Amino acid sequence: MSAARRVLERLLRKGERARLRGQSAPASLPMTGASAAEYLALSTLAEQEDFHAQVRLAERDGAISAQRDRHRDDGQRLLRLTVRDLDALAQHLGIALLDTRMAEARARLDGWLPRFPVIAEVLDAWAQGKGPGHGPESAADLADAARVVAARHADAGAERMLRRESVRLLGDSKRLEALTPWLALLIGGEVNASAPEREHVWSALGLRREPQPMLIAGTGTLVVDGTGLPLVRPYLGIPVERLDAVVTGARFLLTIENLASFHDAAACEGAADGLLVYTGGMPSPAWRRACARVLQALPDDVAVYHWGDIDEGGFRIAATLAAAMREAGHVVRPWLMSPQDLAPAEIEAARRPSATQLSAMLRWAQAAGWPDVAQVLTVRPLLLEQEALRARLPLQASAPSDTGSRHLHDRGVDRV
């Protein structure tokens, strides 16, 4: 790109900003080092003549006016360039103005507005010359992301492999990964929300890099394709779509966000008295359906807990789980996710969240139905991954019942 082209494009962008702000005075650029360093850096007569020739062409097209120093050298030295006709300047440069680009973006995205209202906020931001993405030029990416989310919602009962689904939906094995920020926006429904981890976004749509079994430890029998599979130590893994039911006499249910912590908890004394379930990070729709079948096996008075990271992602996962469990008629309680549940040494090892991180953590803790946790975090804010904590299990007073075998018999389920 020539030096003159770069300067003229800069003038065009300045003119567009002035139009967006409703300024009546025409935009201009002084030919100084701050605004037009390319011009002052011209070192040869040929370079200067080429620059001046391109400016004269823009003048001839009625796009700009140029102020020259008539008292120095040959009188061609430029002092200032001013927009005369912004549309003419855009046409001269072969660049579509924001109004034109916005019209194209709206035409591409209008059909998705009823399903994803957040797109209207994105369009408004673009019309003001703001993010997200690269302005209306990102409309194709956002439309592709909307198509992916819609397809995954229609297929929420199954988990799919990330790159295979990318090929199926978009014809490119890596295209879906590139769309992750837009997927997060459509799932979260907020333009300025902080972005969750990529894997959490994919999991929320039932997408995995590789097959992810549902890992369960504790007491009971899993009914898979009509066959009863007794839980074994340390745990049993099954495809989430294949779980028909659970028969258990567990005294508690504990869902666990991270794999290392699940393994530690499954090895704890007392694990056989409850049910421990690994969420695989952000639980997918298929996982949440399987979890609902686990919850159906529990009496209403059995306590349900979730243990995850004490950070924004951890509380976002907790809120997602809490919503799914409320639909199943259960309330989930926090386990080791409040500063008041931690030992002094554990608190000492924690980091302090930024104001933005803390605000998001409090919002998601409230969404999970944990106002007490939010209140404690407000007073004692901290960030702590659950792997930093020693695994320990909820204590229950009641003894485990022997209802599992009886319920299996009542269901007519074969045991293996």
GROMACS .gro file of C-alpha atoms in nm:
model
  416
    1MET     CA    1   0.000   0.000   0.000
    2SER     CA    2   0.139   0.340  -0.099
    3ALA     CA    3   0.204   0.618   0.151
    4ALA     CA    4  -0.069   0.833  -0.006
    5ARG     CA    5  -0.320   0.548   0.014
    6ARG     CA    6  -0.251   0.497   0.385
    7VAL     CA    7  -0.300   0.867   0.458
    8LEU     CA    8  -0.621   0.887   0.254
    9GLU     CA    9  -0.764   0.580   0.427
   10ARG     CA   10  -0.680   0.738   0.762
   11LEU     CA   11  -0.867   1.050   0.653
   12LEU     CA   12  -1.162   0.834   0.548
   13ARG     CA   13  -1.180   0.662   0.887
   14LYS     CA   14  -1.163   0.997   1.061
   15GLY     CA   15  -1.444   1.122   0.839
   16GLU     CA   16  -1.657   0.816   0.924
   17ARG     CA   17  -1.606   0.875   1.297
   18ALA     CA   18  -1.708   1.238   1.254
   19ARG     CA   19  -2.023   1.131   1.068
   20LEU     CA   20  -2.112   0.882   1.342
   21ARG     CA   21  -2.077   1.157   1.604
   22GLY     CA   22  -2.290   1.392   1.396
   23GLN     CA   23  -2.017   1.651   1.358
   24SER     CA   24  -2.088   1.922   1.102
   25ALA     CA   25  -1.727   2.033   1.050
   26PRO     CA   26  -1.548   1.829   0.781
   27ALA     CA   27  -1.277   1.592   0.900
   28SER     CA   28  -0.920   1.686   0.816
   29LEU     CA   29  -0.565   1.568   0.869
   30PRO     CA   30  -0.272   1.806   0.925
   31MET     CA   31   0.031   1.678   0.738
   32THR     CA   32   0.239   1.647   1.053
   33GLY     CA   33   0.439   1.366   1.202
   34ALA     CA   34   0.150   1.273   1.433
   35SER     CA   35  -0.115   1.245   1.160
   36ALA     CA   36   0.076   1.184   0.836
   37ALA     CA   37   0.416   1.043   0.924
   38GLU     CA   38   0.429   0.869   0.585
   39TYR     CA   39   0.431   1.204   0.406
   40LEU     CA   40   0.716   1.350   0.609
   41ALA     CA   41   0.915   1.028   0.563
   42LEU     CA   42   0.926   1.060   0.182
   43SER     CA   43   1.293   1.082   0.093
   44THR     CA   44   1.308   1.112  -0.285
   45LEU     CA   45   1.159   1.349  -0.540
   46ALA     CA   46   0.990   1.056  -0.717
   47GLU     CA   47   0.817   0.950  -0.397
   48GLN     CA   48   0.696   1.304  -0.332
   49GLU     CA   49   0.567   1.343  -0.687
   50ASP     CA   50   0.376   1.013  -0.665
   51PHE     CA   51   0.217   1.119  -0.334
   52HIS     CA   52   0.115   1.458  -0.475
   53ALA     CA   53  -0.024   1.296  -0.790
   54GLN     CA   54  -0.251   1.065  -0.589
   55VAL     CA   55  -0.375   1.358  -0.382
   56ARG     CA   56  -0.457   1.551  -0.701
   57LEU     CA   57  -0.656   1.254  -0.833
   58ALA     CA   58  -0.864   1.250  -0.512
   59GLU     CA   59  -0.917   1.625  -0.551
   60ARG     CA   60  -1.024   1.580  -0.913
   61ASP     CA   61  -1.288   1.324  -0.803
   62GLY     CA   62  -1.433   1.581  -0.561
   63ALA     CA   63  -1.338   1.366  -0.260
   64ILE     CA   64  -1.098   1.599  -0.075
   65SER     CA   65  -0.952   1.945  -0.072
   66ALA     CA   66  -0.584   2.011  -0.012
   67GLN     CA   67  -0.414   2.307   0.152
   68ARG     CA   68  -0.065   2.370   0.017
   69ASP     CA   69   0.226   2.584   0.125
   70ARG     CA   70   0.244   2.829  -0.165
   71HIS     CA   71   0.545   3.004  -0.016
   72ARG     CA   72   0.790   2.712  -0.005
   73ASP     CA   73   0.969   2.514  -0.274
   74ASP     CA   74   0.743   2.463  -0.574
   75GLY     CA   75   0.423   2.543  -0.386
   76GLN     CA   76   0.313   2.179  -0.385
   77ARG     CA   77   0.403   2.096  -0.026
   78LEU     CA   78   0.090   1.975   0.156
   79LEU     CA   79  -0.019   2.134   0.483
   80ARG     CA   80  -0.363   1.974   0.537
   81LEU     CA   81  -0.607   1.734   0.368
   82THR     CA   82  -0.981   1.783   0.431
   83VAL     CA   83  -1.278   1.565   0.341
   84ARG     CA   84  -1.495   1.734   0.083
   85ASP     CA   85  -1.734   1.446   0.013
   86LEU     CA   86  -1.702   1.135   0.230
   87ASP     CA   87  -1.896   0.910  -0.007
   88ALA     CA   88  -1.683   1.028  -0.299
   89LEU     CA   89  -1.367   0.956  -0.100
   90ALA     CA   90  -1.489   0.605  -0.020
   91GLN     CA   91  -1.571   0.548  -0.387
   92HIS     CA   92  -1.232   0.686  -0.493
   93LEU     CA   93  -1.059   0.440  -0.259
   94GLY     CA   94  -1.291   0.152  -0.343
   95ILE     CA   95  -1.391   0.111   0.022
   96ALA     CA   96  -1.748   0.052   0.140
   97LEU     CA   97  -1.857   0.297   0.408
   98LEU     CA   98  -1.998   0.179   0.738
   99ASP     CA   99  -2.357   0.241   0.625
  100THR     CA  100  -2.310   0.008   0.330
  101ARG     CA  101  -2.132  -0.255   0.537
  102MET     CA  102  -2.404  -0.237   0.803
  103ALA     CA  103  -2.676  -0.290   0.542
  104GLU     CA  104  -2.497  -0.603   0.424
  105ALA     CA  105  -2.449  -0.726   0.781
  106ARG     CA  106  -2.817  -0.671   0.867
  107ALA     CA  107  -2.928  -0.856   0.556
  108ARG     CA  108  -2.711  -1.151   0.659
  109LEU     CA  109  -2.816  -1.156   1.027
  110ASP     CA  110  -3.178  -1.036   1.039
  111GLY     CA  111  -3.309  -1.391   1.008
  112TRP     CA  112  -3.133  -1.492   1.329
  113LEU     CA  113  -3.260  -1.200   1.542
  114PRO     CA  114  -3.576  -1.373   1.675
  115ARG     CA  115  -3.371  -1.668   1.799
  116PHE     CA  116  -3.068  -1.473   1.925
  117PRO     CA  117  -3.172  -1.125   2.048
  118VAL     CA  118  -2.812  -1.045   2.145
  119ILE     CA  119  -2.738  -1.005   1.772
  120ALA     CA  120  -2.936  -0.678   1.782
  121GLU     CA  121  -2.691  -0.548   2.043
  122VAL     CA  122  -2.399  -0.652   1.823
  123LEU     CA  123  -2.547  -0.468   1.525
  124ASP     CA  124  -2.603  -0.155   1.735
  125ALA     CA  125  -2.241  -0.167   1.852
  126TRP     CA  126  -2.114  -0.205   1.496
  127ALA     CA  127  -2.329   0.087   1.382
  128GLN     CA  128  -2.146   0.302   1.639
  129GLY     CA  129  -1.807   0.188   1.514
  130LYS     CA  130  -1.745  -0.040   1.813
  131GLY     CA  131  -1.679  -0.410   1.865
  132PRO     CA  132  -1.712  -0.701   1.907
  133GLY     CA  133  -1.506  -0.861   1.633
  134HIS     CA  134  -1.402  -0.652   1.336
  135GLY     CA  135  -1.727  -0.466   1.289
  136PRO     CA  136  -1.984  -0.560   1.024
  137GLU     CA  137  -1.714  -0.750   0.836
  138SER     CA  138  -1.763  -1.017   1.105
  139ALA     CA  139  -2.127  -1.076   1.009
  140ALA     CA  140  -2.042  -1.393   0.815
  141ASP     CA  141  -1.866  -1.539   1.121
  142LEU     CA  142  -2.157  -1.452   1.348
  143ALA     CA  143  -2.407  -1.605   1.104
  144ASP     CA  144  -2.204  -1.926   1.088
  145ALA     CA  145  -2.190  -1.936   1.468
  146ALA     CA  146  -2.568  -1.893   1.487
  147ARG     CA  147  -2.610  -2.184   1.248
  148VAL     CA  148  -2.388  -2.402   1.467
  149VAL     CA  149  -2.569  -2.314   1.791
  150ALA     CA  150  -2.909  -2.376   1.631
  151ALA     CA  151  -2.793  -2.713   1.496
  152ARG     CA  152  -2.652  -2.819   1.832
  153HIS     CA  153  -2.967  -2.716   2.019
  154ALA     CA  154  -3.166  -2.932   1.779
  155ASP     CA  155  -2.933  -3.223   1.857
  156ALA     CA  156  -2.892  -3.158   2.231
  157GLY     CA  157  -2.944  -3.520   2.329
  158ALA     CA  158  -2.608  -3.631   2.191
  159GLU     CA  159  -2.245  -3.531   2.221
  160ARG     CA  160  -2.046  -3.481   1.901
  161MET     CA  161  -1.679  -3.464   1.814
  162LEU     CA  162  -1.571  -3.103   1.763
  163ARG     CA  163  -1.382  -3.124   1.434
  164ARG     CA  164  -1.610  -3.381   1.278
  165GLU     CA  165  -1.909  -3.158   1.351
  166SER     CA  166  -1.717  -2.861   1.212
  167VAL     CA  167  -1.675  -3.045   0.882
  168ARG     CA  168  -2.040  -3.153   0.879
  169LEU     CA  169  -2.182  -2.807   0.950
  170LEU     CA  170  -1.921  -2.575   0.799
  171GLY     CA  171  -1.712  -2.781   0.559
  172ASP     CA  172  -1.388  -2.703   0.746
  173SER     CA  173  -1.250  -2.906   1.038
  174LYS     CA  174  -1.105  -2.600   1.216
  175ARG     CA  175  -1.370  -2.341   1.130
  176LEU     CA  176  -1.581  -2.412   1.439
  177GLU     CA  177  -1.287  -2.353   1.674
  178ALA     CA  178  -1.226  -2.013   1.513
  179LEU     CA  179  -1.588  -1.920   1.583
  180THR     CA  180  -1.560  -1.990   1.957
  181PRO     CA  181  -1.589  -1.623   2.070
  182TRP     CA  182  -1.910  -1.586   1.869
  183LEU     CA  183  -2.045  -1.915   2.005
  184ALA     CA  184  -1.978  -1.786   2.358
  185LEU     CA  185  -2.163  -1.463   2.282
  186LEU     CA  186  -2.470  -1.645   2.147
  187ILE     CA  187  -2.477  -1.889   2.439
  188GLY     CA  188  -2.428  -1.623   2.705
  189GLY     CA  189  -2.650  -1.362   2.544
  190GLU     CA  190  -2.426  -1.072   2.653
  191VAL     CA  191  -2.206  -0.854   2.432
  192ASN     CA  192  -1.955  -0.743   2.693
  193ALA     CA  193  -1.940  -1.055   2.909
  194SER     CA  194  -1.597  -1.201   2.980
  195ALA     CA  195  -1.526  -1.501   2.761
  196PRO     CA  196  -1.542  -1.847   2.920
  197GLU     CA  197  -1.279  -2.109   2.848
  198ARG     CA  198  -1.298  -2.254   2.498
  199GLU     CA  199  -1.365  -2.605   2.626
  200HIS     CA  200  -1.653  -2.476   2.840
  201VAL     CA  201  -1.812  -2.315   2.535
  202TRP     CA  202  -1.785  -2.636   2.335
  203SER     CA  203  -1.913  -2.850   2.621
  204ALA     CA  204  -2.215  -2.626   2.664
  205LEU     CA  205  -2.304  -2.719   2.304
  206GLY     CA  206  -2.231  -3.088   2.347
  207LEU     CA  207  -1.904  -3.069   2.154
  208ARG     CA  208  -1.592  -3.253   2.269
  209ARG     CA  209  -1.243  -3.288   2.127
  210GLU     CA  210  -1.264  -3.658   2.207
  211PRO     CA  211  -1.535  -3.886   2.352
  212GLN     CA  212  -1.605  -3.796   2.716
  213PRO     CA  213  -1.766  -4.072   2.927
  214MET     CA  214  -1.971  -3.992   3.234
  215LEU     CA  215  -1.760  -4.104   3.531
  216ILE     CA  216  -1.950  -4.210   3.843
  217ALA     CA  217  -1.814  -4.339   4.175
  218GLY     CA  218  -1.998  -4.458   4.484
  219THR     CA  219  -2.282  -4.690   4.566
  220GLY     CA  220  -2.553  -4.819   4.338
  221THR     CA  221  -2.623  -4.968   3.999
  222LEU     CA  222  -2.634  -4.796   3.662
  223VAL     CA  223  -2.895  -4.914   3.416
  224VAL     CA  224  -2.734  -4.894   3.073
  225ASP     CA  225  -2.930  -5.015   2.770
  226GLY     CA  226  -3.151  -5.221   3.003
  227THR     CA  227  -2.862  -5.389   3.183
  228GLY     CA  228  -2.767  -5.319   3.544
  229LEU     CA  229  -2.400  -5.238   3.598
  230PRO     CA  230  -2.299  -5.229   3.966
  231LEU     CA  231  -2.066  -4.942   4.046
  232VAL     CA  232  -1.710  -5.063   4.109
  233ARG     CA  233  -1.415  -4.899   4.279
  234PRO     CA  234  -1.277  -4.655   4.202
  235TYR     CA  235  -1.540  -4.557   3.940
  236LEU     CA  236  -1.733  -4.659   3.631
  237GLY     CA  237  -1.742  -4.471   3.299
  238ILE     CA  238  -2.035  -4.489   3.056
  239PRO     CA  239  -2.149  -4.298   2.746
  240VAL     CA  240  -2.382  -4.022   2.864
  241GLU     CA  241  -2.647  -4.104   2.602
  242ARG     CA  242  -2.674  -4.467   2.720
  243LEU     CA  243  -2.774  -4.413   3.084
  244ASP     CA  244  -3.135  -4.525   3.133
  245ALA     CA  245  -3.161  -4.497   3.511
  246VAL     CA  246  -2.976  -4.527   3.840
  247VAL     CA  247  -3.066  -4.736   4.144
  248THR     CA  248  -2.887  -4.626   4.458
  249GLY     CA  249  -2.901  -4.592   4.831
  250ALA     CA  250  -2.652  -4.304   4.830
  251ARG     CA  251  -2.662  -4.064   5.122
  252PHE     CA  252  -2.542  -3.769   4.911
  253LEU     CA  253  -2.460  -3.668   4.554
  254LEU     CA  254  -2.147  -3.468   4.476
  255THR     CA  255  -2.074  -3.340   4.125
  256ILE     CA  256  -1.710  -3.248   4.063
  257GLU     CA  257  -1.577  -3.013   3.796
  258ASN     CA  258  -1.219  -3.131   3.742
  259LEU     CA  259  -1.084  -3.479   3.668
  260ALA     CA  260  -0.794  -3.482   3.917
  261SER     CA  261  -1.024  -3.380   4.201
  262PHE     CA  262  -1.277  -3.646   4.097
  263HIS     CA  263  -1.005  -3.914   4.119
  264ASP     CA  264  -0.898  -3.783   4.461
  265ALA     CA  265  -1.256  -3.780   4.589
  266ALA     CA  266  -1.329  -4.129   4.454
  267ALA     CA  267  -1.033  -4.258   4.657
  268CYS     CA  268  -1.159  -4.099   4.980
  269GLU     CA  269  -1.292  -4.307   5.265
  270GLY     CA  270  -1.669  -4.279   5.257
  271ALA     CA  271  -1.695  -4.247   4.879
  272ALA     CA  272  -1.898  -4.569   4.874
  273ASP     CA  273  -2.168  -4.399   5.084
  274GLY     CA  274  -2.258  -4.148   4.814
  275LEU     CA  275  -2.250  -4.080   4.443
  276LEU     CA  276  -1.963  -3.879   4.292
  277VAL     CA  277  -2.010  -3.761   3.933
  278TYR     CA  278  -1.747  -3.594   3.714
  279THR     CA  279  -1.899  -3.310   3.510
  280GLY     CA  280  -1.623  -3.292   3.247
  281GLY     CA  281  -1.583  -2.919   3.306
  282MET     CA  282  -1.891  -2.742   3.173
  283PRO     CA  283  -2.164  -3.010   3.159
  284SER     CA  284  -2.305  -3.066   2.813
  285PRO     CA  285  -2.680  -3.087   2.743
  286ALA     CA  286  -2.650  -3.466   2.709
  287TRP     CA  287  -2.465  -3.484   3.042
  288ARG     CA  288  -2.736  -3.275   3.209
  289ARG     CA  289  -3.003  -3.513   3.081
  290ALA     CA  290  -2.810  -3.808   3.222
  291CYS     CA  291  -2.767  -3.622   3.553
  292ALA     CA  292  -3.145  -3.574   3.568
  293ARG     CA  293  -3.179  -3.955   3.558
  294VAL     CA  294  -2.932  -3.978   3.847
  295LEU     CA  295  -3.135  -3.725   4.044
  296GLN     CA  296  -3.454  -3.924   3.984
  297ALA     CA  297  -3.302  -4.208   4.185
  298LEU     CA  298  -3.253  -3.989   4.494
  299PRO     CA  299  -3.511  -3.920   4.762
  300ASP     CA  300  -3.600  -3.554   4.799
  301ASP     CA  301  -3.415  -3.529   5.130
  302VAL     CA  302  -3.078  -3.649   4.996
  303ALA     CA  303  -2.835  -3.356   4.983
  304VAL     CA  304  -2.689  -3.262   4.646
  305TYR     CA  305  -2.356  -3.075   4.629
  306HIS     CA  306  -2.126  -2.933   4.364
  307TRP     CA  307  -1.751  -2.883   4.401
  308GLY     CA  308  -1.569  -2.668   4.146
  309ASP     CA  309  -1.307  -2.399   4.103
  310ILE     CA  310  -1.349  -2.078   4.297
  311ASP     CA  311  -1.331  -1.853   3.993
  312GLU     CA  312  -1.560  -1.716   3.727
  313GLY     CA  313  -1.565  -2.037   3.525
  314GLY     CA  314  -1.631  -2.248   3.833
  315PHE     CA  315  -1.934  -2.045   3.936
  316ARG     CA  316  -2.061  -2.030   3.577
  317ILE     CA  317  -2.056  -2.411   3.574
  318ALA     CA  318  -2.227  -2.416   3.914
  319ALA     CA  319  -2.505  -2.189   3.785
  320THR     CA  320  -2.557  -2.414   3.482
  321LEU     CA  321  -2.578  -2.720   3.706
  322ALA     CA  322  -2.808  -2.548   3.952
  323ALA     CA  323  -3.054  -2.458   3.676
  324ALA     CA  324  -3.059  -2.817   3.549
  325MET     CA  325  -3.106  -2.957   3.899
  326ARG     CA  326  -3.388  -2.716   3.977
  327GLU     CA  327  -3.569  -2.849   3.671
  328ALA     CA  328  -3.526  -3.198   3.819
  329GLY     CA  329  -3.665  -3.084   4.155
  330HIS     CA  330  -3.340  -3.064   4.352
  331VAL     CA  331  -3.136  -2.783   4.500
  332VAL     CA  332  -2.758  -2.800   4.469
  333ARG     CA  333  -2.540  -2.676   4.755
  334PRO     CA  334  -2.180  -2.551   4.730
  335TRP     CA  335  -1.904  -2.780   4.848
  336LEU     CA  336  -1.565  -2.622   4.930
  337MET     CA  337  -1.648  -2.318   4.715
  338SER     CA  338  -1.678  -2.055   4.990
  339PRO     CA  339  -1.386  -1.900   5.180
  340GLN     CA  340  -1.560  -1.991   5.505
  341ASP     CA  341  -1.522  -2.363   5.416
  342LEU     CA  342  -1.146  -2.341   5.366
  343ALA     CA  343  -0.855  -2.380   5.603
  344PRO     CA  344  -0.631  -2.076   5.669
  345ALA     CA  345  -0.346  -2.235   5.473
  346GLU     CA  346  -0.575  -2.291   5.175
  347ILE     CA  347  -0.690  -1.931   5.182
  348GLU     CA  348  -0.328  -1.817   5.208
  349ALA     CA  349  -0.247  -2.005   4.884
  350ALA     CA  350  -0.525  -1.832   4.692
  351ARG     CA  351  -0.491  -1.539   4.453
  352ARG     CA  352  -0.698  -1.223   4.457
  353PRO     CA  353  -0.943  -1.167   4.169
  354SER     CA  354  -0.962  -0.844   3.973
  355ALA     CA  355  -1.271  -0.628   4.019
  356THR     CA  356  -1.408  -0.759   3.688
  357GLN     CA  357  -1.345  -1.122   3.783
  358LEU     CA  358  -1.504  -1.076   4.125
  359SER     CA  359  -1.811  -0.910   3.978
  360ALA     CA  360  -1.863  -1.204   3.742
  361MET     CA  361  -1.807  -1.457   4.023
  362LEU     CA  362  -2.067  -1.287   4.241
  363ARG     CA  363  -2.316  -1.273   3.955
  364TRP     CA  364  -2.281  -1.644   3.880
  365ALA     CA  365  -2.288  -1.739   4.249
  366GLN     CA  366  -2.618  -1.555   4.280
  367ALA     CA  367  -2.746  -1.731   3.967
  368ALA     CA  368  -2.657  -2.065   4.129
  369GLY     CA  369  -2.878  -1.971   4.423
  370TRP     CA  370  -2.585  -1.919   4.661
  371PRO     CA  371  -2.624  -1.565   4.801
  372ASP     CA  372  -2.434  -1.662   5.117
  373VAL     CA  373  -2.130  -1.760   4.911
  374ALA     CA  374  -2.151  -1.432   4.719
  375GLN     CA  375  -2.166  -1.239   5.045
  376VAL     CA  376  -1.858  -1.413   5.188
  377LEU     CA  377  -1.664  -1.361   4.862
  378THR     CA  378  -1.750  -0.992   4.873
  379VAL     CA  379  -1.580  -0.968   5.212
  380ARG     CA  380  -1.297  -1.210   5.135
  381PRO     CA  381  -1.242  -1.229   4.759
  382LEU     CA  382  -1.013  -1.504   4.632
  383LEU     CA  383  -0.936  -1.728   4.334
  384LEU     CA  384  -0.855  -2.094   4.393
  385GLU     CA  385  -0.854  -2.397   4.168
  386GLN     CA  386  -1.010  -2.701   4.329
  387GLU     CA  387  -0.697  -2.910   4.258
  388ALA     CA  388  -0.523  -2.701   4.523
  389LEU     CA  389  -0.757  -2.844   4.789
  390ARG     CA  390  -0.743  -3.177   4.963
  391ALA     CA  391  -1.044  -3.383   4.861
  392ARG     CA  392  -1.300  -3.440   5.135
  393LEU     CA  393  -1.659  -3.555   5.120
  394PRO     CA  394  -1.983  -3.429   5.271
  395LEU     CA  395  -2.075  -3.598   5.599
  396GLN     CA  396  -2.423  -3.737   5.642
  397ALA     CA  397  -2.575  -3.874   5.964
  398SER     CA  398  -2.808  -4.133   5.816
  399ALA     CA  399  -2.687  -4.479   5.723
  400PRO     CA  400  -2.704  -4.600   5.363
  401SER     CA  401  -3.012  -4.805   5.290
  402ASP     CA  402  -3.033  -5.134   5.103
  403THR     CA  403  -3.285  -5.008   4.852
  404GLY     CA  404  -3.064  -5.062   4.548
  405SER     CA  405  -3.113  -5.435   4.500
  406ARG     CA  406  -3.485  -5.413   4.575
  407HIS     CA  407  -3.537  -5.134   4.321
  408LEU     CA  408  -3.346  -5.327   4.057
  409HIS     CA  409  -3.573  -5.622   4.109
  410ASP     CA  410  -3.880  -5.399   4.091
  411ARG     CA  411  -3.759  -5.256   3.759
  412GLY     CA  412  -3.697  -5.599   3.610
  413VAL     CA  413  -3.336  -5.500   3.532
  414ASP     CA  414  -3.072  -5.768   3.472
  415ARG     CA  415  -2.758  -5.739   3.681
  416VAL     CA  416  -2.417  -5.830   3.548
   0.00000   0.00000   0.00000
